[in-house]
Amino acid sequence: MNDCLFCKIASGEIPSKKIAESDDIYAFEDVNPQAPTHILLIPKKHVPSNLELVDGDKKVVGQIFLMANEIAAQLGIDQTGFRVVTNCGANAGQAVSHIHFHLLGGREMSWPPG
Ligand code: AMP
Ligand code: ZN
C-alpha cells in the first residue's frame, strides 16, 4: 500500500525512532506517547485493521506479542507491568489504517480504558 503512513515508516520513507525490527515486523516510538514507554509494533505487510487479518497472518501476530515481551524487558517494564493493545475501527479510536499494537508501560494504568 503506497499511501499508508505506517507502510512508509516501515520502509524508512518516513523517519521514525526505531526500537526493533525483524523480517516481518517494525517497532518504533509513538510520536505522541501516552505513557513513559509507548512503542508501536506493526507488521511490515499492510493490513488495515484486525478485521482484515487472515490465516496467513497468525504467525506474525504471535511474533508481535513475543517482540513486545522482548522490548518490555529491554526497556525495564516487564516486571512492573505493561499493556499491549490494538484499536479496531472508529469507536475504538483507530486513527491509522495499518494495524498496530501499542506497547504501553512505565506507569500505573486504569481499567477499563476510556
Ligand atoms: P490509533 O489511535 O490506535 O490508530 O493509534 C495511532 C497512533 O499512531 C497514535 O498513538 C499516534 O500518536 C501514532 N502516530 C501517528 N503518526 C505517527 C508517526 N509519524 N510516528 C509515530 N507514531 C505516530
Ligand atoms: Zn500500511
mmCIF file with all atom_site columns, C-alpha atoms and ligand atoms in Angstrom:
data_model
loop_
_atom_site.group_PDB
_atom_site.id
_atom_site.type_symbol
_atom_site.label_atom_id
_atom_site.label_alt_id
_atom_site.label_comp_id
_atom_site.label_asym_id
_atom_site.label_entity_id
_atom_site.label_seq_id
_atom_site.pdbx_PDB_ins_code
_atom_site.Cartn_x
_atom_site.Cartn_y
_atom_site.Cartn_z
_atom_site.occupancy
_atom_site.B_iso_or_equiv
_atom_site.pdbx_formal_charge
_atom_site.auth_seq_id
_atom_site.auth_comp_id
_atom_site.auth_asym_id
_atom_site.auth_atom_id
_atom_site.pdbx_PDB_model_num
ATOM   1   C  CA  . MET A 1 1   ? 0.000   0.000   0.000  1.00 0.00 ? 1   MET A CA  1
ATOM   2   C  CA  . ASN A 1 2   ? 1.588   3.173   -1.200 1.00 0.00 ? 2   ASN A CA  1
ATOM   3   C  CA  . ASP A 1 3   ? -0.264  5.933   0.592  1.00 0.00 ? 3   ASP A CA  1
ATOM   4   C  CA  . CYS A 1 4   ? -0.132  4.433   4.046  1.00 0.00 ? 4   CYS A CA  1
ATOM   5   C  CA  . LEU A 1 5   ? 1.755   6.294   6.795  1.00 0.00 ? 5   LEU A CA  1
ATOM   6   C  CA  . PHE A 1 6   ? 2.876   3.156   8.606  1.00 0.00 ? 6   PHE A CA  1
ATOM   7   C  CA  . CYS A 1 7   ? 3.935   1.378   5.382  1.00 0.00 ? 7   CYS A CA  1
ATOM   8   C  CA  . LYS A 1 8   ? 6.142   4.414   4.724  1.00 0.00 ? 8   LYS A CA  1
ATOM   9   C  CA  . ILE A 1 9   ? 7.533   4.264   8.257  1.00 0.00 ? 9   ILE A CA  1
ATOM   10  C  CA  . ALA A 1 10  ? 8.250   0.534   7.929  1.00 0.00 ? 10  ALA A CA  1
ATOM   11  C  CA  . SER A 1 11  ? 10.085  1.086   4.650  1.00 0.00 ? 11  SER A CA  1
ATOM   12  C  CA  . GLY A 1 12  ? 12.063  4.053   6.004  1.00 0.00 ? 12  GLY A CA  1
ATOM   13  C  CA  . GLU A 1 13  ? 10.472  6.518   3.603  1.00 0.00 ? 13  GLU A CA  1
ATOM   14  C  CA  . ILE A 1 14  ? 9.167   8.466   6.603  1.00 0.00 ? 14  ILE A CA  1
ATOM   15  C  CA  . PRO A 1 15  ? 11.559  8.719   9.565  1.00 0.00 ? 15  PRO A CA  1
ATOM   16  C  CA  . SER A 1 16  ? 10.802  7.155   12.923 1.00 0.00 ? 16  SER A CA  1
ATOM   17  C  CA  . LYS A 1 17  ? 12.631  6.217   16.102 1.00 0.00 ? 17  LYS A CA  1
ATOM   18  C  CA  . LYS A 1 18  ? 13.230  2.525   15.560 1.00 0.00 ? 18  LYS A CA  1
ATOM   19  C  CA  . ILE A 1 19  ? 13.195  0.256   18.590 1.00 0.00 ? 19  ILE A CA  1
ATOM   20  C  CA  . ALA A 1 20  ? 13.377  -3.170  16.956 1.00 0.00 ? 20  ALA A CA  1
ATOM   21  C  CA  . GLU A 1 21  ? 12.888  -4.882  13.618 1.00 0.00 ? 21  GLU A CA  1
ATOM   22  C  CA  . SER A 1 22  ? 12.576  -8.364  12.144 1.00 0.00 ? 22  SER A CA  1
ATOM   23  C  CA  . ASP A 1 23  ? 11.883  -9.596  8.624  1.00 0.00 ? 23  ASP A CA  1
ATOM   24  C  CA  . ASP A 1 24  ? 8.148   -9.094  9.132  1.00 0.00 ? 24  ASP A CA  1
ATOM   25  C  CA  . ILE A 1 25  ? 7.803   -6.577  11.980 1.00 0.00 ? 25  ILE A CA  1
ATOM   26  C  CA  . TYR A 1 26  ? 8.840   -2.989  12.659 1.00 0.00 ? 26  TYR A CA  1
ATOM   27  C  CA  . ALA A 1 27  ? 8.703   -1.396  16.132 1.00 0.00 ? 27  ALA A CA  1
ATOM   28  C  CA  . PHE A 1 28  ? 9.105   2.319   16.766 1.00 0.00 ? 28  PHE A CA  1
ATOM   29  C  CA  . GLU A 1 29  ? 8.364   5.042   19.290 1.00 0.00 ? 29  GLU A CA  1
ATOM   30  C  CA  . ASP A 1 30  ? 4.909   6.576   19.239 1.00 0.00 ? 30  ASP A CA  1
ATOM   31  C  CA  . VAL A 1 31  ? 5.226   10.256  18.306 1.00 0.00 ? 31  VAL A CA  1
ATOM   32  C  CA  . ASN A 1 32  ? 2.628   11.249  20.927 1.00 0.00 ? 32  ASN A CA  1
ATOM   33  C  CA  . PRO A 1 33  ? 3.388   8.988   23.899 1.00 0.00 ? 33  PRO A CA  1
ATOM   34  C  CA  . GLN A 1 34  ? 0.564   8.208   26.317 1.00 0.00 ? 34  GLN A CA  1
ATOM   35  C  CA  . ALA A 1 35  ? 2.870   6.619   28.883 1.00 0.00 ? 35  ALA A CA  1
ATOM   36  C  CA  . PRO A 1 36  ? 6.590   6.834   29.757 1.00 0.00 ? 36  PRO A CA  1
ATOM   37  C  CA  . THR A 1 37  ? 7.043   3.874   27.385 1.00 0.00 ? 37  THR A CA  1
ATOM   38  C  CA  . HIS A 1 38  ? 4.850   3.894   24.288 1.00 0.00 ? 38  HIS A CA  1
ATOM   39  C  CA  . ILE A 1 39  ? 6.007   1.784   21.361 1.00 0.00 ? 39  ILE A CA  1
ATOM   40  C  CA  . LEU A 1 40  ? 4.094   0.776   18.244 1.00 0.00 ? 40  LEU A CA  1
ATOM   41  C  CA  . LEU A 1 41  ? 4.623   -2.647  16.672 1.00 0.00 ? 41  LEU A CA  1
ATOM   42  C  CA  . ILE A 1 42  ? 3.410   -3.212  13.131 1.00 0.00 ? 42  ILE A CA  1
ATOM   43  C  CA  . PRO A 1 43  ? 3.560   -5.966  10.560 1.00 0.00 ? 43  PRO A CA  1
ATOM   44  C  CA  . LYS A 1 44  ? 5.515   -4.744  7.540  1.00 0.00 ? 44  LYS A CA  1
ATOM   45  C  CA  . LYS A 1 45  ? 2.721   -6.169  5.415  1.00 0.00 ? 45  LYS A CA  1
ATOM   46  C  CA  . HIS A 1 46  ? -0.149  -3.738  5.001  1.00 0.00 ? 46  HIS A CA  1
ATOM   47  C  CA  . VAL A 1 47  ? -3.184  -4.941  6.956  1.00 0.00 ? 47  VAL A CA  1
ATOM   48  C  CA  . PRO A 1 48  ? -5.753  -2.157  7.541  1.00 0.00 ? 48  PRO A CA  1
ATOM   49  C  CA  . SER A 1 49  ? -7.139  -3.473  10.852 1.00 0.00 ? 49  SER A CA  1
ATOM   50  C  CA  . ASN A 1 50  ? -7.890  -6.576  12.919 1.00 0.00 ? 50  ASN A CA  1
ATOM   51  C  CA  . LEU A 1 51  ? -10.820 -7.285  10.607 1.00 0.00 ? 51  LEU A CA  1
ATOM   52  C  CA  . GLU A 1 52  ? -8.597  -7.902  7.596  1.00 0.00 ? 52  GLU A CA  1
ATOM   53  C  CA  . LEU A 1 53  ? -6.303  -10.384 9.337  1.00 0.00 ? 53  LEU A CA  1
ATOM   54  C  CA  . VAL A 1 54  ? -6.199  -13.720 7.515  1.00 0.00 ? 54  VAL A CA  1
ATOM   55  C  CA  . ASP A 1 55  ? -4.966  -17.192 8.391  1.00 0.00 ? 55  ASP A CA  1
ATOM   56  C  CA  . GLY A 1 56  ? -1.542  -16.429 6.986  1.00 0.00 ? 56  GLY A CA  1
ATOM   57  C  CA  . ASP A 1 57  ? -1.122  -13.565 9.473  1.00 0.00 ? 57  ASP A CA  1
ATOM   58  C  CA  . LYS A 1 58  ? -1.392  -15.782 12.568 1.00 0.00 ? 58  LYS A CA  1
ATOM   59  C  CA  . LYS A 1 59  ? 2.367   -16.213 12.813 1.00 0.00 ? 59  LYS A CA  1
ATOM   60  C  CA  . VAL A 1 60  ? 3.238   -12.542 12.596 1.00 0.00 ? 60  VAL A CA  1
ATOM   61  C  CA  . VAL A 1 61  ? 0.630   -11.591 15.199 1.00 0.00 ? 61  VAL A CA  1
ATOM   62  C  CA  . GLY A 1 62  ? 2.163   -14.117 17.590 1.00 0.00 ? 62  GLY A CA  1
ATOM   63  C  CA  . GLN A 1 63  ? 5.631   -12.803 16.793 1.00 0.00 ? 63  GLN A CA  1
ATOM   64  C  CA  . ILE A 1 64  ? 4.479   -9.264  17.549 1.00 0.00 ? 64  ILE A CA  1
ATOM   65  C  CA  . PHE A 1 65  ? 3.469   -10.321 21.071 1.00 0.00 ? 65  PHE A CA  1
ATOM   66  C  CA  . LEU A 1 66  ? 6.815   -12.055 21.593 1.00 0.00 ? 66  LEU A CA  1
ATOM   67  C  CA  . MET A 1 67  ? 8.687   -8.998  20.314 1.00 0.00 ? 67  MET A CA  1
ATOM   68  C  CA  . ALA A 1 68  ? 6.621   -6.811  22.672 1.00 0.00 ? 68  ALA A CA  1
ATOM   69  C  CA  . ASN A 1 69  ? 7.835   -9.018  25.544 1.00 0.00 ? 69  ASN A CA  1
ATOM   70  C  CA  . GLU A 1 70  ? 11.443  -8.585  24.431 1.00 0.00 ? 70  GLU A CA  1
ATOM   71  C  CA  . ILE A 1 71  ? 11.098  -4.821  24.141 1.00 0.00 ? 71  ILE A CA  1
ATOM   72  C  CA  . ALA A 1 72  ? 9.369   -4.628  27.529 1.00 0.00 ? 72  ALA A CA  1
ATOM   73  C  CA  . ALA A 1 73  ? 12.312  -6.482  29.073 1.00 0.00 ? 73  ALA A CA  1
ATOM   74  C  CA  . GLN A 1 74  ? 14.857  -4.292  27.281 1.00 0.00 ? 74  GLN A CA  1
ATOM   75  C  CA  . LEU A 1 75  ? 13.120  -1.129  28.467 1.00 0.00 ? 75  LEU A CA  1
ATOM   76  C  CA  . GLY A 1 76  ? 12.698  -2.437  32.010 1.00 0.00 ? 76  GLY A CA  1
ATOM   77  C  CA  . ILE A 1 77  ? 8.911   -2.536  32.190 1.00 0.00 ? 77  ILE A CA  1
ATOM   78  C  CA  . ASP A 1 78  ? 8.415   -6.295  32.042 1.00 0.00 ? 78  ASP A CA  1
ATOM   79  C  CA  . GLN A 1 79  ? 8.325   -6.759  35.813 1.00 0.00 ? 79  GLN A CA  1
ATOM   80  C  CA  . THR A 1 80  ? 6.309   -3.643  36.648 1.00 0.00 ? 80  THR A CA  1
ATOM   81  C  CA  . GLY A 1 81  ? 3.685   -4.471  34.022 1.00 0.00 ? 81  GLY A CA  1
ATOM   82  C  CA  . PHE A 1 82  ? 2.638   -3.264  30.618 1.00 0.00 ? 82  PHE A CA  1
ATOM   83  C  CA  . ARG A 1 83  ? -0.252  -3.280  28.206 1.00 0.00 ? 83  ARG A CA  1
ATOM   84  C  CA  . VAL A 1 84  ? -0.418  -4.397  24.552 1.00 0.00 ? 84  VAL A CA  1
ATOM   85  C  CA  . VAL A 1 85  ? -3.499  -3.073  22.779 1.00 0.00 ? 85  VAL A CA  1
ATOM   86  C  CA  . THR A 1 86  ? -4.833  -2.687  19.268 1.00 0.00 ? 86  THR A CA  1
ATOM   87  C  CA  . ASN A 1 87  ? -7.660  -0.353  18.362 1.00 0.00 ? 87  ASN A CA  1
ATOM   88  C  CA  . CYS A 1 88  ? -10.029 -1.520  15.630 1.00 0.00 ? 88  CYS A CA  1
ATOM   89  C  CA  . GLY A 1 89  ? -12.381 0.919   13.981 1.00 0.00 ? 89  GLY A CA  1
ATOM   90  C  CA  . ALA A 1 90  ? -13.985 4.225   14.820 1.00 0.00 ? 90  ALA A CA  1
ATOM   91  C  CA  . ASN A 1 91  ? -15.393 3.522   18.285 1.00 0.00 ? 91  ASN A CA  1
ATOM   92  C  CA  . ALA A 1 92  ? -12.049 2.175   19.435 1.00 0.00 ? 92  ALA A CA  1
ATOM   93  C  CA  . GLY A 1 93  ? -10.313 5.312   18.175 1.00 0.00 ? 93  GLY A CA  1
ATOM   94  C  CA  . GLN A 1 94  ? -8.253  3.736   15.395 1.00 0.00 ? 94  GLN A CA  1
ATOM   95  C  CA  . ALA A 1 95  ? -6.629  6.685   13.624 1.00 0.00 ? 95  ALA A CA  1
ATOM   96  C  CA  . VAL A 1 96  ? -4.147  4.934   11.329 1.00 0.00 ? 96  VAL A CA  1
ATOM   97  C  CA  . SER A 1 97  ? -5.447  2.271   8.954  1.00 0.00 ? 97  SER A CA  1
ATOM   98  C  CA  . HIS A 1 98  ? -2.466  -0.065  9.215  1.00 0.00 ? 98  HIS A CA  1
ATOM   99  C  CA  . ILE A 1 99  ? -2.855  -2.487  12.096 1.00 0.00 ? 99  ILE A CA  1
ATOM   100 C  CA  . HIS A 1 100 ? -0.620  -1.583  15.026 1.00 0.00 ? 100 HIS A CA  1
ATOM   101 C  CA  . PHE A 1 101 ? -0.113  -2.836  18.536 1.00 0.00 ? 101 PHE A CA  1
ATOM   102 C  CA  . HIS A 1 102 ? 0.552   -0.275  21.257 1.00 0.00 ? 102 HIS A CA  1
ATOM   103 C  CA  . LEU A 1 103 ? 3.032   -1.328  23.945 1.00 0.00 ? 103 LEU A CA  1
ATOM   104 C  CA  . LEU A 1 104 ? 2.421   0.920   26.940 1.00 0.00 ? 104 LEU A CA  1
ATOM   105 C  CA  . GLY A 1 105 ? 4.150   0.908   30.298 1.00 0.00 ? 105 GLY A CA  1
ATOM   106 C  CA  . GLY A 1 106 ? 6.137   2.795   32.877 1.00 0.00 ? 106 GLY A CA  1
ATOM   107 C  CA  . ARG A 1 107 ? 3.132   3.989   34.856 1.00 0.00 ? 107 ARG A CA  1
ATOM   108 C  CA  . GLU A 1 108 ? 0.092   2.526   36.539 1.00 0.00 ? 108 GLU A CA  1
ATOM   109 C  CA  . MET A 1 109 ? -2.857  2.242   34.177 1.00 0.00 ? 109 MET A CA  1
ATOM   110 C  CA  . SER A 1 110 ? -6.552  2.183   34.884 1.00 0.00 ? 110 SER A CA  1
ATOM   111 C  CA  . TRP A 1 111 ? -9.148  -0.253  33.631 1.00 0.00 ? 111 TRP A CA  1
ATOM   112 C  CA  . PRO A 1 112 ? -11.406 -0.059  31.719 1.00 0.00 ? 112 PRO A CA  1
ATOM   113 C  CA  . PRO A 1 113 ? -9.675  2.234   29.224 1.00 0.00 ? 113 PRO A CA  1
ATOM   114 C  CA  . GLY A 1 114 ? -11.567 5.389   28.253 1.00 0.00 ? 114 GLY A CA  1
HETATM 115 P  P1  . AMP B 2 .   ? -4.526  4.525   16.943 1.00 0.00 ? 1   AMP B P1  1
HETATM 116 O  O1  . AMP B 2 .   ? -5.316  5.642   17.533 1.00 0.00 ? 1   AMP B O1  1
HETATM 117 O  O2  . AMP B 2 .   ? -4.664  3.226   17.678 1.00 0.00 ? 1   AMP B O2  1
HETATM 118 O  O3  . AMP B 2 .   ? -4.775  4.382   15.462 1.00 0.00 ? 1   AMP B O3  1
HETATM 119 O  O4  . AMP B 2 .   ? -3.010  4.917   17.135 1.00 0.00 ? 1   AMP B O4  1
HETATM 120 C  C1  . AMP B 2 .   ? -2.272  5.635   16.201 1.00 0.00 ? 1   AMP B C1  1
HETATM 121 C  C2  . AMP B 2 .   ? -1.011  6.038   16.891 1.00 0.00 ? 1   AMP B C2  1
HETATM 122 O  O5  . AMP B 2 .   ? -0.064  6.411   15.912 1.00 0.00 ? 1   AMP B O5  1
HETATM 123 C  C3  . AMP B 2 .   ? -1.163  7.221   17.842 1.00 0.00 ? 1   AMP B C3  1
HETATM 124 O  O6  . AMP B 2 .   ? -0.761  6.831   19.157 1.00 0.00 ? 1   AMP B O6  1
HETATM 125 C  C4  . AMP B 2 .   ? -0.251  8.284   17.245 1.00 0.00 ? 1   AMP B C4  1
HETATM 126 O  O7  . AMP B 2 .   ? 0.400   9.057   18.216 1.00 0.00 ? 1   AMP B O7  1
HETATM 127 C  C5  . AMP B 2 .   ? 0.721   7.433   16.440 1.00 0.00 ? 1   AMP B C5  1
HETATM 128 N  N1  . AMP B 2 .   ? 1.366   8.096   15.314 1.00 0.00 ? 1   AMP B N1  1
HETATM 129 C  C6  . AMP B 2 .   ? 0.766   8.830   14.349 1.00 0.00 ? 1   AMP B C6  1
HETATM 130 N  N2  . AMP B 2 .   ? 1.682   9.272   13.458 1.00 0.00 ? 1   AMP B N2  1
HETATM 131 C  C7  . AMP B 2 .   ? 2.877   8.806   13.879 1.00 0.00 ? 1   AMP B C7  1
HETATM 132 C  C8  . AMP B 2 .   ? 4.215   8.920   13.403 1.00 0.00 ? 1   AMP B C8  1
HETATM 133 N  N3  . AMP B 2 .   ? 4.501   9.591   12.270 1.00 0.00 ? 1   AMP B N3  1
HETATM 134 N  N4  . AMP B 2 .   ? 5.206   8.316   14.091 1.00 0.00 ? 1   AMP B N4  1
HETATM 135 C  C9  . AMP B 2 .   ? 4.930   7.632   15.224 1.00 0.00 ? 1   AMP B C9  1
HETATM 136 N  N5  . AMP B 2 .   ? 3.686   7.469   15.715 1.00 0.00 ? 1   AMP B N5  1
HETATM 137 C  C10 . AMP B 2 .   ? 2.671   8.060   15.071 1.00 0.00 ? 1   AMP B C10 1
HETATM 138 ZN ZN  . ZN  B 3 .   ? 0.237   0.207   5.518  1.00 0.00 ? 2   ZN  B ZN  1
#
